[in-house]
Amino acid sequence: MREKVIKVLDKVRPALQADGGDVELVDITDNGIVQVRLTGACKGCPMSQITLKNGIERIVLKEVPEVKAVEAVN
C-alpha cells in the first residue's frame, strides 16, 4: 500500500509545488490512516486543510481504496 500512496502523492505534488508547497509521506497506520506533512507554503497556509481534504485525501481515497483517511502531522 505504501508504494501506491507514494505514487498518488507524486501525482498531486506538482500542483502543490506550483504554489510553493509540497507534501511528504510520514507514515501509514495499521488502521489505514495516511499521515502526511505539508511543507513550504502549504505549511502555514490557511487553506491547507481544504487542500488536504478536498485535494490530497480525495485523490488518495479514490486511487488507494485501502486508505481510510489522510491527516496532516507536524
Short mmCIF file of C-alpha atoms in Angstrom, two decimals:
data_model
loop_
_atom_site.label_atom_id
_atom_site.label_comp_id
_atom_site.label_asym_id
_atom_site.label_seq_id
_atom_site.Cartn_x
_atom_site.Cartn_y
_atom_site.Cartn_z
CA MET A 1 0.00 0.00 0.00
CA ARG A 2 2.88 2.39 0.76
CA GLU A 3 4.09 2.37 -2.86
CA LYS A 4 0.57 3.11 -4.14
CA VAL A 5 0.24 6.07 -1.78
CA ILE A 6 3.64 7.41 -2.82
CA LYS A 7 2.62 7.23 -6.50
CA VAL A 8 -0.57 9.18 -5.79
CA LEU A 9 1.31 11.82 -3.79
CA ASP A 10 3.74 12.14 -6.71
CA LYS A 11 0.72 12.95 -8.93
CA VAL A 12 -0.52 15.79 -6.70
CA ARG A 13 2.92 17.13 -5.82
CA PRO A 14 3.37 19.30 -8.97
CA ALA A 15 0.21 21.29 -8.18
CA LEU A 16 1.43 21.92 -4.64
CA GLN A 17 4.92 22.82 -5.81
CA ALA A 18 3.47 25.31 -8.31
CA ASP A 19 2.22 27.27 -5.29
CA GLY A 20 5.48 26.91 -3.35
CA GLY A 21 4.43 23.96 -1.19
CA ASP A 22 4.92 20.22 -1.05
CA VAL A 23 3.72 17.09 0.71
CA GLU A 24 5.70 14.21 2.19
CA LEU A 25 4.53 10.85 3.45
CA VAL A 26 5.22 10.40 7.16
CA ASP A 27 3.52 7.10 7.94
CA ILE A 28 0.62 4.79 7.22
CA THR A 29 -1.02 3.47 10.37
CA ASP A 30 -2.23 -0.09 10.82
CA ASN A 31 -5.83 1.11 10.50
CA GLY A 32 -5.28 2.76 7.11
CA ILE A 33 -4.67 6.37 8.07
CA VAL A 34 -2.12 8.08 5.84
CA GLN A 35 -0.12 10.69 7.72
CA VAL A 36 1.46 13.43 5.63
CA ARG A 37 3.44 16.57 6.34
CA LEU A 38 2.66 19.69 4.36
CA THR A 39 5.79 21.76 3.76
CA GLY A 40 6.81 25.04 2.19
CA ALA A 41 3.99 27.48 1.51
CA CYS A 42 1.44 24.78 2.38
CA LYS A 43 2.72 24.54 5.95
CA GLY A 44 1.29 27.82 7.18
CA CYS A 45 -1.40 28.39 4.57
CA PRO A 46 -4.92 28.94 5.94
CA MET A 47 -6.25 26.88 3.02
CA SER A 48 -4.06 23.86 3.81
CA GLN A 49 -6.89 21.86 5.43
CA ILE A 50 -9.01 22.35 2.31
CA THR A 51 -6.09 21.32 0.13
CA LEU A 52 -5.57 18.27 2.34
CA LYS A 53 -9.21 17.10 2.41
CA ASN A 54 -10.54 18.19 -1.00
CA GLY A 55 -7.34 17.61 -2.90
CA ILE A 56 -4.90 15.12 -1.45
CA GLU A 57 -7.32 12.94 0.55
CA ARG A 58 -9.93 12.77 -2.21
CA ILE A 59 -7.40 11.52 -4.76
CA VAL A 60 -5.69 9.09 -2.37
CA LEU A 61 -9.04 7.54 -1.31
CA LYS A 62 -10.08 7.17 -4.94
CA GLU A 63 -6.87 5.52 -6.07
CA VAL A 64 -5.99 3.51 -2.94
CA PRO A 65 -9.27 2.14 -1.52
CA GLU A 66 -7.50 0.53 1.45
CA VAL A 67 -6.82 4.00 2.86
CA LYS A 68 -9.43 5.24 5.34
CA ALA A 69 -8.30 8.87 5.70
CA VAL A 70 -5.43 11.29 5.20
CA GLU A 71 -4.30 13.56 8.02
CA ALA A 72 -1.59 16.16 8.40
CA VAL A 73 1.02 15.86 11.13
CA ASN A 74 3.75 18.26 12.21
#
